[in-house]
Amino acid sequence: MKSIVAALALTTALTLPGLAMARPVTLTTTLNNYGGDGAYLVLYVTDAQGAYAGSLWMAGGKSKYYQHLSDWYRATSGDPAQINGISGASVGAGRTLRITLDLADALFDAGYTVHVDAAVENMRDSPNEIAVPLTTKGAGTPVGGRRYVASFTFEM
Amino acid sequence: MKKTIAILAATTALAAAIGLSAWSAVSAEPDAEARPIAAAFADGQEAFPLVLVSDDDDGEESDDDDKDDDKDDEDDERPKRSGDDDDDDDGAGRGAVNPAPAGSVTPPQNGLFGNGAAPQVQVN
């Protein structure tokens, strides 16, 4: 009996870390009142070498405009498969986009960086509007953008 | 004793299956060859869209004729994303394949996401 209990405890201890390898993370992006139409935004991650690792969210549903999210587009060639199931509507000026995703623990404190590219109709494109290292220490700290994004925060 | 060994074998197999899939998803680069399990999902993702060649990249000015369903204003210097003239150009024959919206399919197996909840989005 004791051996069964011990075996169960051991295997439970081995199994639980596998189930806890992800955590909910909320990404909050607030736009300036830039006086234009809705912004296309894409949130994506690069690894410690600066190579594209994957996309987190695409705000804007028409792929023909993705070329204006130029850094992301250069890395992906605008491949819709990168953002299937993680896309939604564009975001109006002055509005706040709040996304909660179940992200892998391995992304944090491992050299990964989350980026935001932005573009607005009849206004200048803004690649790499935001670039924030994914560190547990940096969670909850607002970061300002260059053109359209007033602030960006990730919280765990 | 046989029961103990059976339990150990079953739970070890379970732990190995979970560990292998999680490791495969998060430890390799997205396009790396050596990612046996996640690569199977990634292949499926890539095979999903049928991308047709656009007829609109020739730079002709006549592409801005909104009266013709086969043409639109893609060649404008700046994109038109929120105007109403862009909402009616998704008819048959268009080259662009739009992504599947959140909730309609699972997120891509790019190693960034866990196996848990679907994305939650809110715009204020």
PDB file of C-alpha atoms in Angstrom:
ATOM      1  CA  MET A   1       0.000   0.000   0.000  1.00  0.00           C
ATOM      2  CA  LYS A   2       2.777   2.372   0.948  1.00  0.00           C
ATOM      3  CA  SER A   3       4.563   1.691  -2.289  1.00  0.00           C
ATOM      4  CA  ILE A   4       1.446   2.547  -4.295  1.00  0.00           C
ATOM      5  CA  VAL A   5       1.027   5.826  -2.460  1.00  0.00           C
ATOM      6  CA  ALA A   6       4.685   6.631  -2.994  1.00  0.00           C
ATOM      7  CA  ALA A   7       4.417   5.811  -6.677  1.00  0.00           C
ATOM      8  CA  LEU A   8       1.343   7.990  -7.043  1.00  0.00           C
ATOM      9  CA  ALA A   9       3.019  10.886  -5.272  1.00  0.00           C
ATOM     10  CA  LEU A  10       6.093  10.592  -7.438  1.00  0.00           C
ATOM     11  CA  THR A  11       4.222  10.470 -10.708  1.00  0.00           C
ATOM     12  CA  THR A  12       1.891  13.285  -9.693  1.00  0.00           C
ATOM     13  CA  ALA A  13       4.918  15.393  -8.922  1.00  0.00           C
ATOM     14  CA  LEU A  14       6.282  14.586 -12.355  1.00  0.00           C
ATOM     15  CA  THR A  15       3.018  15.309 -14.136  1.00  0.00           C
ATOM     16  CA  LEU A  16       1.982  18.577 -12.513  1.00  0.00           C
ATOM     17  CA  PRO A  17       4.868  20.683 -13.857  1.00  0.00           C
ATOM     18  CA  GLY A  18       3.883  19.662 -17.353  1.00  0.00           C
ATOM     19  CA  LEU A  19       0.371  20.909 -16.801  1.00  0.00           C
ATOM     20  CA  ALA A  20       1.586  24.178 -15.293  1.00  0.00           C
ATOM     21  CA  MET A  21       3.848  25.231 -18.150  1.00  0.00           C
ATOM     22  CA  ALA A  22       1.614  28.081 -19.225  1.00  0.00           C
ATOM     23  CA  ARG A  23      -0.017  31.003 -17.504  1.00  0.00           C
ATOM     24  CA  PRO A  24      -2.669  33.593 -18.402  1.00  0.00           C
ATOM     25  CA  VAL A  25      -1.112  36.875 -19.480  1.00  0.00           C
ATOM     26  CA  THR A  26      -3.056  40.064 -20.182  1.00  0.00           C
ATOM     27  CA  LEU A  27      -1.669  42.388 -22.844  1.00  0.00           C
ATOM     28  CA  THR A  28      -3.126  45.896 -22.695  1.00  0.00           C
ATOM     29  CA  THR A  29      -2.579  48.383 -25.500  1.00  0.00           C
ATOM     30  CA  THR A  30      -4.000  51.912 -25.277  1.00  0.00           C
ATOM     31  CA  LEU A  31      -3.914  54.108 -28.347  1.00  0.00           C
ATOM     32  CA  ASN A  32      -3.415  57.854 -28.565  1.00  0.00           C
ATOM     33  CA  ASN A  33      -6.089  60.149 -29.943  1.00  0.00           C
ATOM     34  CA  TYR A  34      -4.125  60.469 -33.167  1.00  0.00           C
ATOM     35  CA  GLY A  35      -7.111  61.751 -35.150  1.00  0.00           C
ATOM     36  CA  GLY A  36      -7.330  58.981 -37.701  1.00  0.00           C
ATOM     37  CA  ASP A  37      -9.256  55.839 -38.449  1.00  0.00           C
ATOM     38  CA  GLY A  38      -8.933  52.527 -36.664  1.00  0.00           C
ATOM     39  CA  ALA A  39      -5.419  51.177 -36.290  1.00  0.00           C
ATOM     40  CA  TYR A  40      -4.169  47.795 -37.405  1.00  0.00           C
ATOM     41  CA  LEU A  41      -1.980  46.341 -34.662  1.00  0.00           C
ATOM     42  CA  VAL A  42      -0.021  43.127 -34.542  1.00  0.00           C
ATOM     43  CA  LEU A  43       1.601  41.727 -31.407  1.00  0.00           C
ATOM     44  CA  TYR A  44       4.372  39.224 -31.976  1.00  0.00           C
ATOM     45  CA  VAL A  45       7.409  37.753 -30.254  1.00  0.00           C
ATOM     46  CA  THR A  46      11.074  37.512 -31.189  1.00  0.00           C
ATOM     47  CA  ASP A  47      13.583  35.257 -29.494  1.00  0.00           C
ATOM     48  CA  ALA A  48      16.897  36.150 -27.880  1.00  0.00           C
ATOM     49  CA  GLN A  49      18.575  36.289 -31.300  1.00  0.00           C
ATOM     50  CA  GLY A  50      15.933  38.691 -32.620  1.00  0.00           C
ATOM     51  CA  ALA A  51      14.358  36.065 -34.862  1.00  0.00           C
ATOM     52  CA  TYR A  52      10.589  35.967 -35.259  1.00  0.00           C
ATOM     53  CA  ALA A  53       9.139  33.369 -32.880  1.00  0.00           C
ATOM     54  CA  GLY A  54       5.397  33.723 -33.463  1.00  0.00           C
ATOM     55  CA  SER A  55       2.389  36.002 -33.327  1.00  0.00           C
ATOM     56  CA  LEU A  56       0.197  36.716 -30.319  1.00  0.00           C
ATOM     57  CA  TRP A  57      -2.604  38.832 -31.789  1.00  0.00           C
ATOM     58  CA  MET A  58      -3.656  40.635 -34.973  1.00  0.00           C
ATOM     59  CA  ALA A  59      -6.099  43.541 -34.652  1.00  0.00           C
ATOM     60  CA  GLY A  60      -7.458  44.001 -38.153  1.00  0.00           C
ATOM     61  CA  GLY A  61      -9.154  41.447 -40.349  1.00  0.00           C
ATOM     62  CA  LYS A  62      -8.141  42.244 -43.917  1.00  0.00           C
ATOM     63  CA  SER A  63      -4.909  40.622 -44.938  1.00  0.00           C
ATOM     64  CA  LYS A  64      -4.332  42.948 -47.880  1.00  0.00           C
ATOM     65  CA  TYR A  65      -3.340  45.683 -45.424  1.00  0.00           C
ATOM     66  CA  TYR A  66      -0.874  43.595 -43.466  1.00  0.00           C
ATOM     67  CA  GLN A  67       1.992  44.801 -45.626  1.00  0.00           C
ATOM     68  CA  HIS A  68       1.799  48.065 -43.680  1.00  0.00           C
ATOM     69  CA  LEU A  69       2.730  46.184 -40.506  1.00  0.00           C
ATOM     70  CA  SER A  70       6.101  46.041 -42.106  1.00  0.00           C
ATOM     71  CA  ASP A  71       8.379  44.320 -39.569  1.00  0.00           C
ATOM     72  CA  TRP A  72       5.856  41.567 -38.935  1.00  0.00           C
ATOM     73  CA  TYR A  73       5.136  41.268 -42.649  1.00  0.00           C
ATOM     74  CA  ARG A  74       8.832  40.941 -43.444  1.00  0.00           C
ATOM     75  CA  ALA A  75       9.120  38.064 -40.984  1.00  0.00           C
ATOM     76  CA  THR A  76       5.967  36.225 -42.031  1.00  0.00           C
ATOM     77  CA  SER A  77       5.219  37.310 -45.616  1.00  0.00           C
ATOM     78  CA  GLY A  78       1.754  38.038 -44.261  1.00  0.00           C
ATOM     79  CA  ASP A  79       0.985  34.346 -43.847  1.00  0.00           C
ATOM     80  CA  PRO A  80      -2.580  34.088 -42.429  1.00  0.00           C
ATOM     81  CA  ALA A  81      -1.712  30.755 -40.809  1.00  0.00           C
ATOM     82  CA  GLN A  82       0.412  32.735 -38.340  1.00  0.00           C
ATOM     83  CA  ILE A  83      -2.679  34.479 -36.983  1.00  0.00           C
ATOM     84  CA  ASN A  84      -5.552  32.052 -37.499  1.00  0.00           C
ATOM     85  CA  GLY A  85      -7.589  32.038 -34.311  1.00  0.00           C
ATOM     86  CA  ILE A  86      -5.796  35.057 -32.854  1.00  0.00           C
ATOM     87  CA  SER A  87      -7.208  37.934 -34.895  1.00  0.00           C
ATOM     88  CA  GLY A  88      -9.945  40.476 -34.311  1.00  0.00           C
ATOM     89  CA  ALA A  89     -11.115  43.937 -35.287  1.00  0.00           C
ATOM     90  CA  SER A  90      -8.919  47.000 -35.686  1.00  0.00           C
ATOM     91  CA  VAL A  91      -8.725  49.403 -32.748  1.00  0.00           C
ATOM     92  CA  GLY A  92     -10.043  52.975 -32.806  1.00  0.00           C
ATOM     93  CA  ALA A  93      -8.086  56.030 -31.733  1.00  0.00           C
ATOM     94  CA  GLY A  94      -8.112  56.508 -27.982  1.00  0.00           C
ATOM     95  CA  ARG A  95      -9.355  52.976 -27.384  1.00  0.00           C
ATOM     96  CA  THR A  96      -7.834  50.224 -25.265  1.00  0.00           C
ATOM     97  CA  LEU A  97      -7.287  46.682 -26.529  1.00  0.00           C
ATOM     98  CA  ARG A  98      -7.040  44.118 -23.743  1.00  0.00           C
ATOM     99  CA  ILE A  99      -6.142  40.536 -24.659  1.00  0.00           C
ATOM    100  CA  THR A 100      -5.730  37.628 -22.264  1.00  0.00           C
ATOM    101  CA  LEU A 101      -3.739  34.699 -23.608  1.00  0.00           C
ATOM    102  CA  ASP A 102      -2.472  31.463 -22.136  1.00  0.00           C
ATOM    103  CA  LEU A 103       1.262  31.870 -22.727  1.00  0.00           C
ATOM    104  CA  ALA A 104       4.051  29.359 -22.229  1.00  0.00           C
ATOM    105  CA  ASP A 105       6.201  29.910 -19.152  1.00  0.00           C
ATOM    106  CA  ALA A 106       9.262  29.355 -21.307  1.00  0.00           C
ATOM    107  CA  LEU A 107       8.734  32.786 -22.884  1.00  0.00           C
ATOM    108  CA  PHE A 108       9.530  34.647 -19.696  1.00  0.00           C
ATOM    109  CA  ASP A 109      13.017  35.586 -18.563  1.00  0.00           C
ATOM    110  CA  ALA A 110      14.465  33.749 -21.554  1.00  0.00           C
ATOM    111  CA  GLY A 111      15.361  36.630 -23.866  1.00  0.00           C
ATOM    112  CA  TYR A 112      12.041  36.865 -25.686  1.00  0.00           C
ATOM    113  CA  THR A 113      10.652  40.278 -26.643  1.00  0.00           C
ATOM    114  CA  VAL A 114       7.080  41.230 -27.473  1.00  0.00           C
ATOM    115  CA  HIS A 115       6.681  43.731 -30.321  1.00  0.00           C
ATOM    116  CA  VAL A 116       3.789  45.820 -31.601  1.00  0.00           C
ATOM    117  CA  ASP A 117       3.614  47.060 -35.197  1.00  0.00           C
ATOM    118  CA  ALA A 118       0.929  49.643 -36.017  1.00  0.00           C
ATOM    119  CA  ALA A 119      -0.559  51.205 -39.145  1.00  0.00           C
ATOM    120  CA  VAL A 120      -3.388  53.666 -39.772  1.00  0.00           C
ATOM    121  CA  GLU A 121      -5.135  54.617 -42.979  1.00  0.00           C
ATOM    122  CA  ASN A 122      -3.583  57.635 -44.676  1.00  0.00           C
ATOM    123  CA  MET A 123      -1.038  57.978 -41.899  1.00  0.00           C
ATOM    124  CA  ARG A 124       2.527  56.797 -41.473  1.00  0.00           C
ATOM    125  CA  ASP A 125       3.198  53.160 -40.761  1.00  0.00           C
ATOM    126  CA  SER A 126       4.840  52.470 -37.430  1.00  0.00           C
ATOM    127  CA  PRO A 127       6.763  49.203 -37.284  1.00  0.00           C
ATOM    128  CA  ASN A 128       8.179  48.181 -33.932  1.00  0.00           C
ATOM    129  CA  GLU A 129       6.023  50.743 -32.180  1.00  0.00           C
ATOM    130  CA  ILE A 130       6.616  48.794 -28.967  1.00  0.00           C
ATOM    131  CA  ALA A 131       9.413  46.392 -28.028  1.00  0.00           C
ATOM    132  CA  VAL A 132       9.274  45.060 -24.466  1.00  0.00           C
ATOM    133  CA  PRO A 133      11.362  42.198 -23.041  1.00  0.00           C
ATOM    134  CA  LEU A 134       9.207  39.441 -21.558  1.00  0.00           C
ATOM    135  CA  THR A 135      10.521  39.390 -18.030  1.00  0.00           C
ATOM    136  CA  THR A 136       8.670  38.728 -14.821  1.00  0.00           C
ATOM    137  CA  LYS A 137      10.205  41.898 -13.450  1.00  0.00           C
ATOM    138  CA  GLY A 138       8.806  43.974 -16.302  1.00  0.00           C
ATOM    139  CA  ALA A 139       5.255  42.738 -15.848  1.00  0.00           C
ATOM    140  CA  GLY A 140       2.794  45.489 -15.000  1.00  0.00           C
ATOM    141  CA  THR A 141       5.093  48.293 -16.105  1.00  0.00           C
ATOM    142  CA  PRO A 142       3.542  50.546 -18.793  1.00  0.00           C
ATOM    143  CA  VAL A 143       5.692  51.342 -21.822  1.00  0.00           C
ATOM    144  CA  GLY A 144       4.994  54.208 -24.212  1.00  0.00           C
ATOM    145  CA  GLY A 145       4.941  53.816 -27.977  1.00  0.00           C
ATOM    146  CA  ARG A 146       6.473  55.962 -30.694  1.00  0.00           C
ATOM    147  CA  ARG A 147       3.446  57.146 -32.658  1.00  0.00           C
ATOM    148  CA  TYR A 148       0.031  55.594 -32.086  1.00  0.00           C
ATOM    149  CA  VAL A 149       0.361  53.626 -28.849  1.00  0.00           C
ATOM    150  CA  ALA A 150       0.013  55.636 -25.670  1.00  0.00           C
ATOM    151  CA  SER A 151       0.934  52.709 -23.443  1.00  0.00           C
ATOM    152  CA  PHE A 152       1.470  48.971 -23.494  1.00  0.00           C
ATOM    153  CA  THR A 153       1.463  46.676 -20.478  1.00  0.00           C
ATOM    154  CA  PHE A 154       1.637  42.943 -19.936  1.00  0.00           C
ATOM    155  CA  GLU A 155       0.418  41.491 -16.673  1.00  0.00           C
ATOM    156  CA  MET A 156       0.626  37.974 -15.244  1.00  0.00           C
TER     157      MET A 156
ATOM    158  CA  MET B   1       3.488  -5.612  -6.679  1.00  0.00           C
ATOM    159  CA  LYS B   2       2.230  -6.083 -10.201  1.00  0.00           C
ATOM    160  CA  LYS B   3      -0.314  -3.370  -9.572  1.00  0.00           C
ATOM    161  CA  THR B   4       2.400  -0.977  -8.439  1.00  0.00           C
ATOM    162  CA  ILE B   5       4.475  -1.648 -11.512  1.00  0.00           C
ATOM    163  CA  ALA B   6       1.446  -1.152 -13.733  1.00  0.00           C
ATOM    164  CA  ILE B   7       0.621   2.180 -12.103  1.00  0.00           C
ATOM    165  CA  LEU B   8       4.229   3.295 -12.386  1.00  0.00           C
ATOM    166  CA  ALA B   9       4.333   2.369 -16.040  1.00  0.00           C
ATOM    167  CA  ALA B  10       1.074   4.147 -16.832  1.00  0.00           C
ATOM    168  CA  THR B  11       1.919   7.351 -15.016  1.00  0.00           C
ATOM    169  CA  THR B  12       5.435   7.415 -16.391  1.00  0.00           C
ATOM    170  CA  ALA B  13       4.028   7.106 -19.893  1.00  0.00           C
ATOM    171  CA  LEU B  14       1.600   9.941 -19.149  1.00  0.00           C
ATOM    172  CA  ALA B  15       4.352  12.179 -17.805  1.00  0.00           C
ATOM    173  CA  ALA B  16       6.554  11.387 -20.772  1.00  0.00           C
ATOM    174  CA  ALA B  17       3.770  12.170 -23.236  1.00  0.00           C
ATOM    175  CA  ILE B  18       3.023  15.520 -21.631  1.00  0.00           C
ATOM    176  CA  GLY B  19       6.660  16.407 -21.178  1.00  0.00           C
ATOM    177  CA  LEU B  20       7.583  15.484 -24.721  1.00  0.00           C
ATOM    178  CA  SER B  21       4.797  17.493 -26.308  1.00  0.00           C
ATOM    179  CA  ALA B  22       5.437  20.535 -24.114  1.00  0.00           C
ATOM    180  CA  TRP B  23       9.157  20.380 -24.710  1.00  0.00           C
ATOM    181  CA  SER B  24       8.645  20.012 -28.413  1.00  0.00           C
ATOM    182  CA  ALA B  25       6.349  23.029 -28.510  1.00  0.00           C
ATOM    183  CA  VAL B  26       8.474  25.464 -26.540  1.00  0.00           C
ATOM    184  CA  SER B  27      12.094  24.517 -26.938  1.00  0.00           C
ATOM    185  CA  ALA B  28      12.607  24.604 -30.682  1.00  0.00           C
ATOM    186  CA  GLU B  29      12.493  27.492 -33.120  1.00  0.00           C
ATOM    187  CA  PRO B  30       9.197  27.787 -35.052  1.00  0.00           C
ATOM    188  CA  ASP B  31      10.545  26.509 -38.309  1.00  0.00           C
ATOM    189  CA  ALA B  32      13.075  24.074 -36.885  1.00  0.00           C
ATOM    190  CA  GLU B  33      13.127  20.602 -38.344  1.00  0.00           C
ATOM    191  CA  ALA B  34      13.721  18.862 -35.028  1.00  0.00           C
ATOM    192  CA  ARG B  35      10.302  19.444 -33.494  1.00  0.00           C
ATOM    193  CA  PRO B  36       8.544  16.173 -34.005  1.00  0.00           C
ATOM    194  CA  ILE B  37       5.149  16.793 -32.441  1.00  0.00           C
ATOM    195  CA  ALA B  38       4.631  20.525 -32.834  1.00  0.00           C
ATOM    196  CA  ALA B  39       5.824  20.224 -36.414  1.00  0.00           C
ATOM    197  CA  ALA B  40       2.865  18.024 -37.200  1.00  0.00           C
ATOM    198  CA  PHE B  41       0.494  20.783 -36.100  1.00  0.00           C
ATOM    199  CA  ALA B  42       2.507  23.474 -37.872  1.00  0.00           C
ATOM    200  CA  ASP B  43       2.315  21.549 -41.109  1.00  0.00           C
ATOM    201  CA  GLY B  44      -1.446  21.470 -40.808  1.00  0.00           C
ATOM    202  CA  GLN B  45      -1.562  25.204 -40.217  1.00  0.00           C
ATOM    203  CA  GLU B  46       0.479  25.923 -43.294  1.00  0.00           C
ATOM    204  CA  ALA B  47      -1.637  23.706 -45.431  1.00  0.00           C
ATOM    205  CA  PHE B  48      -4.847  25.427 -44.406  1.00  0.00           C
ATOM    206  CA  PRO B  49      -5.124  28.499 -46.641  1.00  0.00           C
ATOM    207  CA  LEU B  50      -5.396  28.275 -50.403  1.00  0.00           C
ATOM    208  CA  VAL B  51      -3.702  31.477 -51.491  1.00  0.00           C
ATOM    209  CA  LEU B  52      -4.685  32.706 -54.917  1.00  0.00           C
ATOM    210  CA  VAL B  53      -2.584  35.115 -56.897  1.00  0.00           C
ATOM    211  CA  SER B  54      -3.921  38.644 -56.699  1.00  0.00           C
ATOM    212  CA  ASP B  55      -4.802  40.398 -59.947  1.00  0.00           C
ATOM    213  CA  ASP B  56      -4.179  43.750 -58.386  1.00  0.00           C
ATOM    214  CA  ASP B  57      -0.457  44.222 -58.230  1.00  0.00           C
ATOM    215  CA  ASP B  58       0.097  45.593 -61.681  1.00  0.00           C
ATOM    216  CA  GLY B  59      -0.162  49.249 -60.623  1.00  0.00           C
ATOM    217  CA  GLU B  60      -2.912  50.095 -63.085  1.00  0.00           C
ATOM    218  CA  GLU B  61      -4.927  53.145 -62.149  1.00  0.00           C
ATOM    219  CA  SER B  62      -8.127  51.456 -63.203  1.00  0.00           C
ATOM    220  CA  ASP B  63      -7.861  49.303 -60.088  1.00  0.00           C
ATOM    221  CA  ASP B  64      -9.533  52.056 -58.132  1.00  0.00           C
ATOM    222  CA  ASP B  65     -12.839  51.580 -59.878  1.00  0.00           C
ATOM    223  CA  ASP B  66     -15.193  50.698 -57.039  1.00  0.00           C
ATOM    224  CA  LYS B  67     -18.057  49.975 -59.402  1.00  0.00           C
ATOM    225  CA  ASP B  68     -16.385  46.821 -60.564  1.00  0.00           C
ATOM    226  CA  ASP B  69     -16.527  43.947 -58.097  1.00  0.00           C
ATOM    227  CA  ASP B  70     -13.346  42.520 -59.478  1.00  0.00           C
ATOM    228  CA  LYS B  71     -11.333  45.593 -58.686  1.00  0.00           C
ATOM    229  CA  ASP B  72     -10.680  47.699 -55.667  1.00  0.00           C
ATOM    230  CA  ASP B  73      -8.299  50.240 -54.300  1.00  0.00           C
ATOM    231  CA  GLU B  74      -5.492  48.079 -53.022  1.00  0.00           C
ATOM    232  CA  ASP B  75      -2.952  50.121 -54.907  1.00  0.00           C
ATOM    233  CA  ASP B  76      -3.730  53.282 -52.999  1.00  0.00           C
ATOM    234  CA  GLU B  77      -0.707  54.769 -51.355  1.00  0.00           C
ATOM    235  CA  ARG B  78      -2.230  54.187 -47.915  1.00  0.00           C
ATOM    236  CA  PRO B  79      -4.597  51.449 -46.828  1.00  0.00           C
ATOM    237  CA  LYS B  80      -8.277  52.041 -46.383  1.00  0.00           C
ATOM    238  CA  ARG B  81      -9.266  49.948 -43.436  1.00  0.00           C
ATOM    239  CA  SER B  82     -12.323  51.474 -41.920  1.00  0.00           C
ATOM    240  CA  GLY B  83     -14.087  53.068 -44.876  1.00  0.00           C
ATOM    241  CA  ASP B  84     -17.283  51.514 -46.095  1.00  0.00           C
ATOM    242  CA  ASP B  85     -15.849  51.043 -49.574  1.00  0.00           C
ATOM    243  CA  ASP B  86     -13.691  48.245 -48.265  1.00  0.00           C
ATOM    244  CA  ASP B  87     -16.437  46.121 -46.879  1.00  0.00           C
ATOM    245  CA  ASP B  88     -17.821  45.000 -50.205  1.00  0.00           C
ATOM    246  CA  ASP B  89     -14.733  43.797 -51.950  1.00  0.00           C
ATOM    247  CA  ASP B  90     -14.515  40.308 -50.614  1.00  0.00           C
ATOM    248  CA  GLY B  91     -16.299  38.621 -53.435  1.00  0.00           C
ATOM    249  CA  ALA B  92     -15.176  35.569 -55.292  1.00  0.00           C
ATOM    250  CA  GLY B  93     -11.954  35.856 -57.179  1.00  0.00           C
ATOM    251  CA  ARG B  94     -10.088  37.975 -54.646  1.00  0.00           C
ATOM    252  CA  GLY B  95      -6.522  36.920 -53.973  1.00  0.00           C
ATOM    253  CA  ALA B  96      -6.289  37.817 -50.290  1.00  0.00           C
ATOM    254  CA  VAL B  97      -7.045  35.147 -47.688  1.00  0.00           C
ATOM    255  CA  ASN B  98      -8.083  36.698 -44.420  1.00  0.00           C
ATOM    256  CA  PRO B  99      -7.178  34.972 -41.156  1.00  0.00           C
ATOM    257  CA  ALA B 100      -9.738  33.019 -39.184  1.00  0.00           C
ATOM    258  CA  PRO B 101     -11.055  35.215 -36.363  1.00  0.00           C
ATOM    259  CA  ALA B 102     -10.479  34.353 -32.744  1.00  0.00           C
ATOM    260  CA  GLY B 103     -12.816  31.690 -31.460  1.00  0.00           C
ATOM    261  CA  SER B 104     -13.411  30.070 -34.828  1.00  0.00           C
ATOM    262  CA  VAL B 105     -10.256  27.954 -34.753  1.00  0.00           C
ATOM    263  CA  THR B 106      -7.594  27.160 -32.189  1.00  0.00           C
ATOM    264  CA  PRO B 107      -4.546  29.464 -31.995  1.00  0.00           C
ATOM    265  CA  PRO B 108      -1.541  28.411 -34.058  1.00  0.00           C
ATOM    266  CA  GLN B 109       0.811  25.818 -32.582  1.00  0.00           C
ATOM    267  CA  ASN B 110       3.740  28.222 -32.591  1.00  0.00           C
ATOM    268  CA  GLY B 111       5.079  27.273 -29.183  1.00  0.00           C
ATOM    269  CA  LEU B 112       3.923  30.518 -27.578  1.00  0.00           C
ATOM    270  CA  PHE B 113       0.594  29.308 -26.305  1.00  0.00           C
ATOM    271  CA  GLY B 114      -0.254  26.757 -23.668  1.00  0.00           C
ATOM    272  CA  ASN B 115      -2.938  24.186 -24.164  1.00  0.00           C
ATOM    273  CA  GLY B 116      -5.429  26.072 -22.053  1.00  0.00           C
ATOM    274  CA  ALA B 117      -8.044  28.710 -22.529  1.00  0.00           C
ATOM    275  CA  ALA B 118      -8.991  30.427 -25.767  1.00  0.00           C
ATOM    276  CA  PRO B 119      -7.910  34.071 -26.187  1.00  0.00           C
ATOM    277  CA  GLN B 120     -10.086  36.630 -24.455  1.00  0.00           C
ATOM    278  CA  VAL B 121     -10.286  40.061 -26.080  1.00  0.00           C
ATOM    279  CA  GLN B 122     -11.930  43.283 -24.997  1.00  0.00           C
ATOM    280  CA  VAL B 123     -11.882  46.757 -26.556  1.00  0.00           C
ATOM    281  CA  ASN B 124     -12.916  49.749 -24.452  1.00  0.00           C
TER     282      ASN B 124
END
